Amino acid sequence: MTNNTSLFRGVRSSKFRHVYGSPSRREELYDNIPITRNAHDSNFCAANPKFVAIVTEVAGGGAFVVLPINKTGRLDLNTSKVTGHRGPVLDVKWNPFNDNIIASCSDDCTIKLWYIPDSGLSCNLNEWLIELRGHRRRVGYIEWHPTAENVIASSGFDYMVMLWDAGTGQILNTIDCHPDIVHSLAFNRDGTRLATTCKDKKIRSIDPRSGLVVSEGICHEGSRSCKVIYLDNERLLTTGFSTYSDRQIAIWNHTDLLEPLHRVNIDSSSGILFPYYDYDTRMVYLAGKGDGNIRYYEIVDESPYIHFLNQFISGCPQKGFGMMLKRGCSVSRCEIMRFYKLHTTRNVCEPISMIVPRKSDQYQHDLYPDTAAPVPALSAQEWFNGISKPPVLMSMKTGVSVKTHKPQAFVSNEATRNDTNYRMKFAFLSKETVPDYRPLDMLPEIEKIQKTQVNQNTRFQQIQQKLNNSLVGKFTNMTDGDEECNNMKENSNYNDNLKNEYQMKKAFTRQCEELNMLRKQLAHRDRRIQDLEDLVSTLQSQLKVQRLQ
């Protein structure tokens, strides 16, 4: 008699076999968002239990919009944005220990940290908490440390990877082992290793505190971008392309990167695969740029180390994804992961929930082991001095009482950390920000004229107020039939005429000053044109002499 178990040898038991993706209803979408058209290989989206941040398209600089997680529907065109960067924003990441702090990197070679109030932005935010300057070219990727507070890693197009203490603004370490552009970077579970992929097709495992390369090897043979994530403290997963442009995933041991533990060909599409890993369920999600589907796999400890589960299929291509932290998922729906999908063809951000089908609506202990809490395990200085600790964990059923960090932790001067200065620093959040579109070279002249006019207007108003008060006092003690009253009324009319005449003179003076400034600019332009014409004639004469010789 045949053994029945041999007939089902290919079926592997897993509680995540039937995970399915649940798209959102129309009223749950974030609509009318001008999503950036930048071709940089980034997600352009980040989410936490309070907010979702999306990089947007804006003229003359970089910006991203931050929305409260429950503010769905169609957005107003004048929705407030974070507008402090002078170049396009390339990546955004939320602080894992403070849901109100977000970091952004930009084409202007800077990294900036922003404080977002719980109610969201009431006006355009252009004042940052702290600015990190050190890269000589644009900063492409940033990553927060998983256990140490205020530690952030950044990679730029200057081939440098920098470790920062965001609390003081200092550079902890500079890693310069890469000969070309870094395509991605990722910390392991306790932050003792940093993995990077580079344009030279190599994957590197680096000690971030010393900057030494522990191991390196050829990642994928293809010439396109590779991405890397840590699966635990020792194993890595990379996505890339083969020599024949097939998309691949590979599992590595970070102590020996010469050969992968396992390599799998996915398909022949051209979009870059972005990996997302859930430490709690040990599931990997793969989403390709320009694809409409999300594949998900389960990671195991034995060979082949990775098993395909299923895929979520959609007819709308994606430009990027924001991954929700596990503590932001809904346990009542058996939701084990949530993505925020940026559509390529529409200005829409769509939440997609990954759900395990269960008949019971009770809390499922096997689906929700203790997850990372919003509490740092150690400080930045302790970590840099060599101390390592695993993440602080919390229960998904009961939660943990964690106070929201205050942004004073990002201010190095102790005198500015009191409540009065804190309120003054962030008073701009309740004010309206008016954009200034004037040419930069004309700003000093115009501002000088405006300040003079403001001072003159203020002085004139004070004198006029004194005259009006004295006239009102005299009018109250007189009757209409008094001769003095009539004289005062005539004087009042005379003062009004003087006021109108003064305003006309002031307007005439202002126009004359602006005209003189324009004349100076025209004269400067004419001189510049004449100099260029003289230079061209000189070069032409030299060229004729050389030809004759």
Coordinates of C-alpha atoms in Angstrom, one line a residue:
M1 CA 0.0 0.0 0.0
T2 CA 1.4 3.4 -1.0
N3 CA 2.2 5.8 1.8
N4 CA -0.1 8.8 1.5
T5 CA 2.5 11.3 2.8
S6 CA 4.6 10.6 -0.3
L7 CA 1.9 12.0 -2.5
F8 CA 2.1 15.4 -0.8
R9 CA 5.8 15.7 -0.5
G10 CA 5.7 19.1 -2.2
V11 CA 3.2 20.7 0.2
R12 CA 4.9 22.5 3.1
S13 CA 3.0 23.3 6.3
S14 CA 2.9 27.0 7.0
K15 CA 0.4 29.3 8.9
F16 CA 1.1 32.0 6.3
R17 CA 0.3 29.9 3.2
H18 CA -3.0 31.6 2.7
V19 CA -2.0 35.2 3.3
Y20 CA -3.8 37.5 0.9
G21 CA -3.6 41.2 0.0
S22 CA -6.6 43.4 0.7
P23 CA -6.7 46.6 -1.4
S24 CA -8.5 49.7 0.1
R25 CA -11.8 51.1 -0.8
R26 CA -12.0 54.4 -2.7
E27 CA -12.7 56.5 0.4
E28 CA -9.6 55.0 2.1
L29 CA -7.2 56.2 -0.6
Y30 CA -5.0 59.3 -0.3
D31 CA -6.0 61.0 -3.6
N32 CA -4.8 64.1 -5.5
I33 CA -1.2 63.9 -4.3
P34 CA 1.4 65.2 -6.8
I35 CA 3.8 62.3 -6.4
T36 CA 7.4 63.0 -7.5
R37 CA 8.5 62.0 -11.0
N38 CA 12.1 61.6 -9.9
A39 CA 13.8 58.5 -11.3
H40 CA 15.9 57.8 -8.2
D41 CA 15.8 54.2 -6.9
S42 CA 14.0 55.0 -3.7
N43 CA 10.6 54.3 -2.1
F44 CA 9.5 58.0 -1.8
C45 CA 7.1 57.0 1.0
A46 CA 7.4 56.2 4.7
A47 CA 4.7 55.4 7.3
N48 CA 4.3 54.9 11.0
P49 CA 1.3 54.6 13.3
K50 CA 0.7 58.3 13.2
F51 CA 1.6 59.6 9.8
V52 CA 2.3 58.8 6.2
A53 CA 4.9 60.9 4.3
I54 CA 5.1 61.1 0.5
V55 CA 7.7 62.9 -1.6
T56 CA 5.9 65.3 -4.0
E57 CA 6.7 67.2 -7.1
V58 CA 7.3 70.9 -6.5
A59 CA 8.9 73.6 -8.6
G60 CA 12.2 75.2 -7.5
G61 CA 13.1 72.8 -4.6
G62 CA 12.2 69.7 -2.7
A63 CA 9.2 68.9 -0.7
F64 CA 7.2 66.1 0.8
V65 CA 3.7 66.0 2.3
V66 CA 3.0 64.5 5.8
L67 CA -0.6 63.4 6.4
P68 CA -2.2 62.0 9.6
I69 CA -2.8 58.3 9.0
N70 CA -6.6 58.8 9.2
K71 CA -6.8 61.8 6.8
T72 CA -7.8 59.9 3.7
G73 CA -9.8 61.1 0.7
R74 CA -9.0 63.8 -1.8
L75 CA -6.4 66.3 -0.7
D76 CA -6.6 70.0 -1.2
L77 CA -4.2 71.5 -3.7
N78 CA -2.9 73.8 -1.0
T79 CA -2.1 71.1 1.5
S80 CA 0.8 72.1 3.7
K81 CA 4.1 70.5 2.9
V82 CA 7.7 70.3 4.3
T83 CA 9.5 72.7 2.0
G84 CA 12.9 73.3 3.6
H85 CA 15.2 71.5 1.0
R86 CA 16.7 73.5 -1.9
G87 CA 16.8 70.4 -4.1
P88 CA 14.6 67.4 -4.8
V89 CA 14.0 65.1 -1.8
L90 CA 15.4 61.6 -2.5
D91 CA 14.5 59.6 0.6
V92 CA 12.5 60.0 3.8
K93 CA 12.5 57.8 7.0
W94 CA 10.6 58.0 10.3
N95 CA 12.5 57.8 13.6
P96 CA 11.8 54.4 15.0
F97 CA 11.7 55.7 18.6
N98 CA 9.7 58.9 18.0
D99 CA 6.7 59.0 15.7
N100 CA 6.9 62.8 15.4
I101 CA 10.4 63.0 14.0
I102 CA 11.2 62.3 10.3
A103 CA 14.5 62.5 8.5
S104 CA 14.9 63.5 4.8
C105 CA 17.8 63.6 2.4
S106 CA 18.0 65.7 -0.7
D107 CA 19.9 66.6 -3.9
D108 CA 21.2 69.7 -1.9
C109 CA 23.7 67.4 -0.1
T110 CA 22.0 67.7 3.3
I111 CA 20.1 65.6 5.7
K112 CA 17.4 67.3 7.8
L113 CA 15.3 66.3 10.7
W114 CA 11.8 67.7 11.1
Y115 CA 9.2 67.7 14.0
I116 CA 5.6 67.0 13.0
P117 CA 2.9 67.8 15.5
D118 CA 0.3 65.3 16.3
S119 CA -2.4 67.3 14.5
G120 CA -0.4 67.5 11.3
L121 CA 0.9 70.6 9.5
S122 CA -1.2 73.7 9.6
C123 CA 1.2 75.6 7.1
N124 CA 4.3 74.9 5.0
L125 CA 7.1 73.8 7.3
N126 CA 10.5 75.2 6.3
E127 CA 12.3 75.2 9.7
W128 CA 14.1 72.0 10.6
L129 CA 15.2 70.7 13.9
I130 CA 18.8 70.0 12.8
E131 CA 20.7 69.9 9.6
L132 CA 23.5 67.4 8.9
R133 CA 26.1 68.6 6.5
G134 CA 29.1 66.5 5.4
H135 CA 28.4 64.9 2.0
R136 CA 29.9 66.7 -1.0
R137 CA 27.3 65.4 -3.4
R138 CA 23.7 64.5 -3.2
V139 CA 22.5 62.2 -0.5
G140 CA 20.6 59.2 -1.9
Y141 CA 19.7 57.0 1.0
I142 CA 19.3 57.2 4.8
E143 CA 18.7 54.5 7.5
W144 CA 18.0 54.8 11.2
H145 CA 19.8 52.6 13.6
P146 CA 17.4 49.9 15.0
T147 CA 18.5 50.1 18.7
A148 CA 20.6 53.2 19.3
E149 CA 18.9 56.6 19.8
N150 CA 19.6 59.4 17.3
V151 CA 22.0 57.3 15.2
I152 CA 21.4 57.6 11.4
A153 CA 23.4 56.3 8.4
S154 CA 23.5 58.0 5.1
S155 CA 25.0 57.3 1.7
G156 CA 25.8 59.9 -0.9
F157 CA 26.9 60.1 -4.5
D158 CA 30.3 61.0 -3.3
Y159 CA 30.8 57.3 -2.6
M160 CA 30.8 57.9 1.2
V161 CA 28.7 56.3 4.0
M162 CA 28.4 58.4 7.1
L163 CA 27.2 57.6 10.6
W164 CA 25.7 60.6 12.4
D165 CA 24.6 61.4 15.9
A166 CA 21.5 63.4 15.1
G167 CA 21.2 64.7 18.7
T168 CA 24.4 66.7 18.4
G169 CA 24.8 66.9 14.6
Q170 CA 28.3 65.3 14.7
I171 CA 29.7 62.7 12.4
L172 CA 30.4 59.5 14.3
N173 CA 32.3 57.7 11.5
T174 CA 32.9 58.1 7.8
I175 CA 33.2 54.9 5.7
D176 CA 35.1 55.4 2.4
C177 CA 35.6 51.8 1.2
H178 CA 33.3 52.1 -1.8
P179 CA 34.8 52.9 -5.2
D180 CA 31.4 53.8 -6.7
I181 CA 27.8 54.8 -5.9
V182 CA 26.1 53.0 -3.0
H183 CA 22.8 51.5 -4.1
S184 CA 21.4 50.5 -0.7
L185 CA 22.3 50.1 3.0
A186 CA 20.8 48.1 5.9
F187 CA 21.5 47.4 9.6
N188 CA 21.2 44.0 11.1
R189 CA 18.8 43.3 14.0
D190 CA 21.0 44.7 16.8
G191 CA 22.8 47.3 14.6
T192 CA 26.3 45.7 14.9
R193 CA 26.7 45.3 11.2
L194 CA 25.9 47.4 8.2
A195 CA 25.4 45.8 4.7
T196 CA 25.8 47.8 1.5
T197 CA 25.5 47.2 -2.2
C198 CA 27.5 49.2 -4.7
K199 CA 27.6 50.0 -8.4
D200 CA 30.8 47.9 -8.6
K201 CA 28.4 44.8 -8.2
K202 CA 29.8 44.0 -4.7
I203 CA 28.0 43.4 -1.5
R204 CA 29.9 44.3 1.7
S205 CA 29.4 43.6 5.4
I206 CA 30.9 46.5 7.4
D207 CA 31.5 47.1 11.1
P208 CA 29.9 50.6 11.3
R209 CA 31.8 51.7 14.4
S210 CA 35.3 51.0 13.0
G211 CA 34.5 51.2 9.3
L212 CA 36.3 48.0 8.5
V213 CA 34.9 45.6 5.8
V214 CA 34.3 42.3 7.4
S215 CA 33.5 40.5 4.2
E216 CA 32.7 41.3 0.6
G217 CA 31.9 39.5 -2.7
I218 CA 30.2 39.8 -6.0
C219 CA 26.5 40.3 -5.4
H220 CA 24.7 39.9 -8.8
E221 CA 26.3 39.8 -12.2
G222 CA 23.8 42.3 -13.8
S223 CA 24.7 45.9 -14.2
R224 CA 21.5 47.3 -12.7
S225 CA 20.9 48.4 -9.1
C226 CA 21.0 45.8 -6.3
K227 CA 19.2 46.1 -2.9
V228 CA 20.0 44.4 0.4
I229 CA 18.2 43.7 3.7
Y230 CA 19.2 41.8 6.8
L231 CA 17.1 38.8 7.7
D232 CA 18.6 38.5 11.2
N233 CA 22.0 39.2 12.8
E234 CA 23.8 36.9 10.3
R235 CA 21.9 36.3 7.1
L236 CA 21.3 38.8 4.2
L237 CA 18.9 38.9 1.3
T238 CA 19.7 40.7 -1.9
T239 CA 17.8 41.5 -5.1
G240 CA 19.4 42.2 -8.4
F241 CA 19.9 41.0 -12.0
S242 CA 21.7 38.2 -13.7
T243 CA 24.1 38.4 -16.7
Y244 CA 21.0 37.8 -18.9
S245 CA 19.0 40.5 -17.1
D246 CA 16.8 38.0 -15.2
R247 CA 15.7 39.3 -11.8
Q248 CA 17.2 37.3 -8.9
I249 CA 17.1 37.0 -5.1
A250 CA 20.0 35.5 -3.1
I251 CA 20.5 34.5 0.5
W252 CA 23.9 35.1 2.1
N253 CA 25.9 34.6 5.3
H254 CA 27.5 37.9 6.2
T255 CA 30.7 36.3 7.4
D256 CA 31.4 34.8 3.9
L257 CA 30.1 36.7 1.0
L258 CA 32.1 34.9 -1.7
E259 CA 29.2 32.6 -2.6
P260 CA 25.5 32.8 -1.7
L261 CA 23.7 30.2 0.3
H262 CA 20.9 30.1 -2.2
R263 CA 20.0 32.0 -5.4
V264 CA 16.6 32.1 -7.2
N265 CA 15.7 33.5 -10.6
I266 CA 12.3 35.4 -10.4
D267 CA 11.4 36.6 -13.9
S268 CA 12.7 38.7 -16.8
S269 CA 11.1 42.0 -16.0
S270 CA 13.1 45.2 -16.0
G271 CA 11.9 46.9 -12.8
I272 CA 14.2 47.0 -9.8
L273 CA 13.0 44.7 -7.0
F274 CA 12.6 46.2 -3.5
P275 CA 12.7 43.8 -0.6
Y276 CA 10.8 44.3 2.7
Y277 CA 11.3 42.1 5.7
D278 CA 9.1 41.4 8.7
Y279 CA 11.2 40.1 11.6
D280 CA 8.1 38.9 13.5
T281 CA 6.6 36.6 10.9
R282 CA 9.9 36.0 9.0
M283 CA 8.3 36.9 5.7
V284 CA 9.9 38.8 2.8
Y285 CA 7.9 40.9 0.4
L286 CA 9.2 41.7 -3.0
A287 CA 7.8 44.6 -5.0
G288 CA 9.2 45.7 -8.4
K289 CA 9.2 49.2 -9.6
G290 CA 6.6 49.4 -12.4
D291 CA 5.1 46.1 -11.5
G292 CA 1.6 45.6 -10.3
N293 CA 2.1 42.7 -7.9
I294 CA 3.7 41.9 -4.5
R295 CA 5.4 38.5 -4.0
Y296 CA 5.9 37.2 -0.5
Y297 CA 8.1 34.5 0.8
E298 CA 8.8 32.8 4.1
I299 CA 12.3 32.5 5.5
V300 CA 13.4 29.2 7.2
D301 CA 16.6 28.0 8.8
E302 CA 17.2 25.1 6.5
S303 CA 18.1 25.0 2.8
P304 CA 16.8 26.4 0.5
Y305 CA 16.1 29.0 3.3
I306 CA 13.3 30.7 1.3
H307 CA 9.9 29.4 0.2
F308 CA 7.4 31.1 -2.1
L309 CA 4.0 31.6 -0.6
N310 CA 1.8 33.6 -2.9
Q311 CA 1.5 37.0 -4.6
F312 CA -0.9 40.0 -4.5
I313 CA -1.8 41.0 -8.1
S314 CA -3.0 44.4 -9.2
G315 CA -3.5 46.0 -12.6
C316 CA -2.0 49.3 -11.4
P317 CA 1.8 49.7 -11.6
Q318 CA 3.6 51.0 -8.5
K319 CA 6.3 53.7 -8.1
G320 CA 7.2 53.1 -4.5
F321 CA 6.1 51.6 -1.2
G322 CA 5.9 52.7 2.4
M323 CA 6.0 49.9 5.0
M324 CA 4.0 50.3 8.2
L325 CA 5.7 49.3 11.5
K326 CA 4.2 46.2 13.0
R327 CA 2.9 48.1 16.0
G328 CA 0.7 50.1 13.6
C329 CA -1.1 47.0 12.2
S330 CA -4.6 46.1 13.1
V331 CA -4.7 42.9 15.3
S332 CA -8.5 42.7 15.1
R333 CA -8.3 42.1 11.3
C334 CA -5.3 39.6 11.6
E335 CA -3.3 42.2 9.6
I336 CA 0.4 41.2 9.7
M337 CA 1.6 43.9 7.3
R338 CA 0.4 47.1 5.6
F339 CA 2.0 48.8 2.6
Y340 CA 1.3 52.3 1.2
K341 CA 1.5 51.9 -2.6
L342 CA 2.3 55.0 -4.7
H343 CA 0.7 54.6 -8.1
T344 CA 2.7 55.4 -11.2
T345 CA -0.1 56.5 -13.5
R346 CA -2.3 58.2 -10.9
N347 CA -1.7 60.7 -8.1
V348 CA -2.9 58.1 -5.5
C349 CA -1.4 56.5 -2.4
E350 CA -3.2 53.2 -1.7
P351 CA -3.0 51.2 1.6
I352 CA -2.7 47.4 1.0
S353 CA -3.2 45.1 4.0
M354 CA -1.7 41.7 4.2
I355 CA -4.1 39.5 6.2
V356 CA -4.0 36.0 7.5
P357 CA -7.5 34.4 7.2
R358 CA -8.8 33.3 10.6
K359 CA -12.4 32.5 11.6
S360 CA -12.0 33.8 15.2
D361 CA -11.9 37.5 15.9
Q362 CA -9.9 36.9 19.1
Y363 CA -6.3 38.0 19.5
Q364 CA -4.0 35.5 17.7
H365 CA -0.9 35.0 19.8
D366 CA 0.9 32.9 17.1
L367 CA 0.6 35.8 14.5
Y368 CA 1.8 38.5 16.8
P369 CA 5.0 37.7 18.8
D370 CA 6.6 40.5 20.8
T371 CA 7.7 43.2 18.4
A372 CA 10.1 46.2 18.5
A373 CA 8.9 48.9 20.8
P374 CA 9.4 52.7 20.2
V375 CA 12.1 52.7 23.0
P376 CA 15.8 52.9 22.3
A377 CA 18.0 50.2 23.9
L378 CA 21.0 52.5 24.3
S379 CA 22.2 56.0 23.5
A380 CA 24.3 57.0 20.5
Q381 CA 27.4 57.5 22.6
E382 CA 27.0 54.1 24.3
W383 CA 26.6 52.4 21.0
F384 CA 29.7 54.1 19.5
N385 CA 31.7 53.2 22.5
G386 CA 31.1 49.5 21.7
I387 CA 28.0 48.5 23.7
S388 CA 25.5 46.4 21.8
K389 CA 21.9 45.5 22.9
P390 CA 19.0 43.8 21.1
P391 CA 15.8 45.9 20.5
V392 CA 13.4 46.5 23.3
L393 CA 10.2 44.5 22.7
M394 CA 6.6 45.1 23.4
S395 CA 3.4 43.0 23.3
M396 CA 1.0 43.6 20.5
K397 CA -1.9 42.7 22.8
T398 CA -1.3 44.9 25.8
G399 CA 1.2 47.4 24.3
V400 CA 3.7 49.4 26.3
S401 CA 3.4 52.8 27.9
V402 CA 5.9 55.0 26.0
K403 CA 6.0 58.8 26.3
T404 CA 6.5 60.7 23.0
H405 CA 10.0 62.1 22.8
K406 CA 10.3 65.8 22.8
P407 CA 12.2 67.5 20.0
Q408 CA 14.5 69.2 22.6
A409 CA 16.6 66.0 22.5
F410 CA 17.8 67.3 19.1
V411 CA 19.0 70.7 20.5
S412 CA 22.6 70.6 21.7
N413 CA 22.5 73.9 23.7
E414 CA 21.1 73.3 27.2
A415 CA 19.9 76.9 27.6
T416 CA 17.5 76.4 24.7
R417 CA 15.7 73.3 26.1
N418 CA 13.3 75.1 28.4
D419 CA 9.6 75.3 27.6
T420 CA 9.6 79.0 26.7
N421 CA 12.3 78.6 24.0
Y422 CA 10.7 75.4 22.8
R423 CA 7.3 77.2 22.2
M424 CA 9.1 80.0 20.5
K425 CA 11.1 77.7 18.2
F426 CA 8.0 75.8 17.0
A427 CA 5.6 78.8 17.0
F428 CA 6.0 78.9 13.2
L429 CA 3.8 75.8 13.0
S430 CA 0.7 78.0 13.6
K431 CA 1.7 80.7 11.1
E432 CA 1.1 81.0 7.4
T433 CA 4.2 80.7 5.2
V434 CA 4.2 82.9 2.2
P435 CA 6.6 81.8 -0.6
D436 CA 9.0 84.4 -2.1
Y437 CA 9.4 84.3 -5.8
R438 CA 11.6 87.4 -6.2
P439 CA 15.0 87.0 -8.0
L440 CA 17.8 86.4 -5.5
D441 CA 20.1 89.1 -6.9
M442 CA 17.4 91.8 -6.4
L443 CA 16.5 90.8 -2.8
P444 CA 19.0 93.0 -0.9
E445 CA 17.9 96.2 -2.8
I446 CA 14.2 95.4 -2.5
E447 CA 14.4 94.5 1.2
K448 CA 16.3 97.7 1.9
I449 CA 13.7 99.8 0.2
Q450 CA 10.9 97.9 2.0
K451 CA 12.5 98.4 5.4
T452 CA 12.8 102.1 4.8
Q453 CA 9.2 102.4 3.7
V454 CA 8.0 100.4 6.8
N455 CA 9.9 102.7 9.1
Q456 CA 8.5 105.8 7.4
N457 CA 5.0 104.5 7.4
T458 CA 5.3 103.6 11.1
R459 CA 6.5 107.1 12.0
F460 CA 3.9 108.8 9.9
Q461 CA 1.1 106.7 11.5
Q462 CA 2.3 107.6 15.0
I463 CA 2.2 111.3 14.2
Q464 CA -1.1 111.0 12.4
Q465 CA -2.6 109.1 15.4
K466 CA -1.6 111.9 17.8
L467 CA -3.2 114.5 15.6
N468 CA -6.4 112.6 15.3
N469 CA -6.6 112.0 19.0
S470 CA -6.2 115.7 19.8
L471 CA -8.8 116.6 17.1
V472 CA -11.3 114.1 18.5
G473 CA -10.8 115.5 22.0
K474 CA -11.5 119.0 20.9
F475 CA -14.5 118.0 18.8
T476 CA -16.2 116.4 21.7
N477 CA -16.1 119.6 23.7
M478 CA -17.6 121.7 20.9
T479 CA -20.9 122.1 19.1
D480 CA -21.5 122.3 15.4
G481 CA -22.4 126.0 15.6
D482 CA -19.1 127.1 17.1
E483 CA -16.7 128.9 14.9
E484 CA -13.7 127.1 16.3
C485 CA -15.4 123.8 15.6
N486 CA -15.8 124.7 11.9
N487 CA -12.2 125.8 11.8
M488 CA -11.1 122.5 13.3
K489 CA -13.2 120.6 10.6
E490 CA -11.5 122.6 7.9
N491 CA -8.1 121.8 9.5
S492 CA -9.1 118.1 9.5
N493 CA -9.9 118.2 5.8
Y494 CA -6.6 119.9 5.3
N495 CA -4.8 117.1 7.1
D496 CA -6.6 114.5 5.0
N497 CA -5.4 116.3 1.9
L498 CA -1.9 116.4 3.3
K499 CA -2.1 112.7 4.0
N500 CA -3.1 112.0 0.4
E501 CA -0.4 114.2 -0.9
Y502 CA 2.2 112.5 1.3
Q503 CA 1.1 109.1 0.1
M504 CA 1.4 110.2 -3.6
K505 CA 4.9 111.6 -2.9
K506 CA 5.9 108.4 -1.2
A507 CA 4.6 106.3 -4.1
F508 CA 6.4 108.6 -6.6
T509 CA 9.6 108.2 -4.6
R510 CA 9.3 104.4 -4.5
Q511 CA 8.7 104.2 -8.3
C512 CA 11.8 106.5 -8.9
E513 CA 14.0 104.2 -6.8
E514 CA 12.8 101.1 -8.6
L515 CA 13.3 102.8 -11.9
N516 CA 16.9 103.8 -10.9
M517 CA 17.5 100.2 -9.9
L518 CA 16.3 98.9 -13.2
R519 CA 18.5 101.4 -15.1
K520 CA 21.5 100.2 -13.1
Q521 CA 20.7 96.6 -14.1
L522 CA 20.3 97.5 -17.7
A523 CA 23.6 99.4 -17.7
H524 CA 25.3 96.4 -16.1
R525 CA 23.8 94.1 -18.7
D526 CA 25.0 96.4 -21.5
R527 CA 28.5 96.5 -20.1
R528 CA 28.5 92.7 -19.8
I529 CA 27.4 92.4 -23.5
Q530 CA 30.1 94.8 -24.6
D531 CA 32.8 92.8 -22.7
L532 CA 31.6 89.6 -24.3
E533 CA 31.6 91.1 -27.8
D534 CA 35.2 92.4 -27.2
L535 CA 36.2 89.0 -26.1
V536 CA 34.7 87.4 -29.2
S537 CA 36.4 89.8 -31.5
T538 CA 39.7 89.2 -29.8
L539 CA 39.4 85.5 -30.1
Q540 CA 38.4 85.8 -33.8
S541 CA 41.5 88.0 -34.5
Q542 CA 43.8 85.5 -32.8
L543 CA 42.2 82.7 -34.8
K544 CA 42.9 84.5 -38.1
V545 CA 46.5 85.1 -37.1
Q546 CA 46.9 81.4 -36.3
R547 CA 45.4 80.4 -39.6
L548 CA 47.8 82.8 -41.5
Q549 CA 50.8 81.4 -39.7

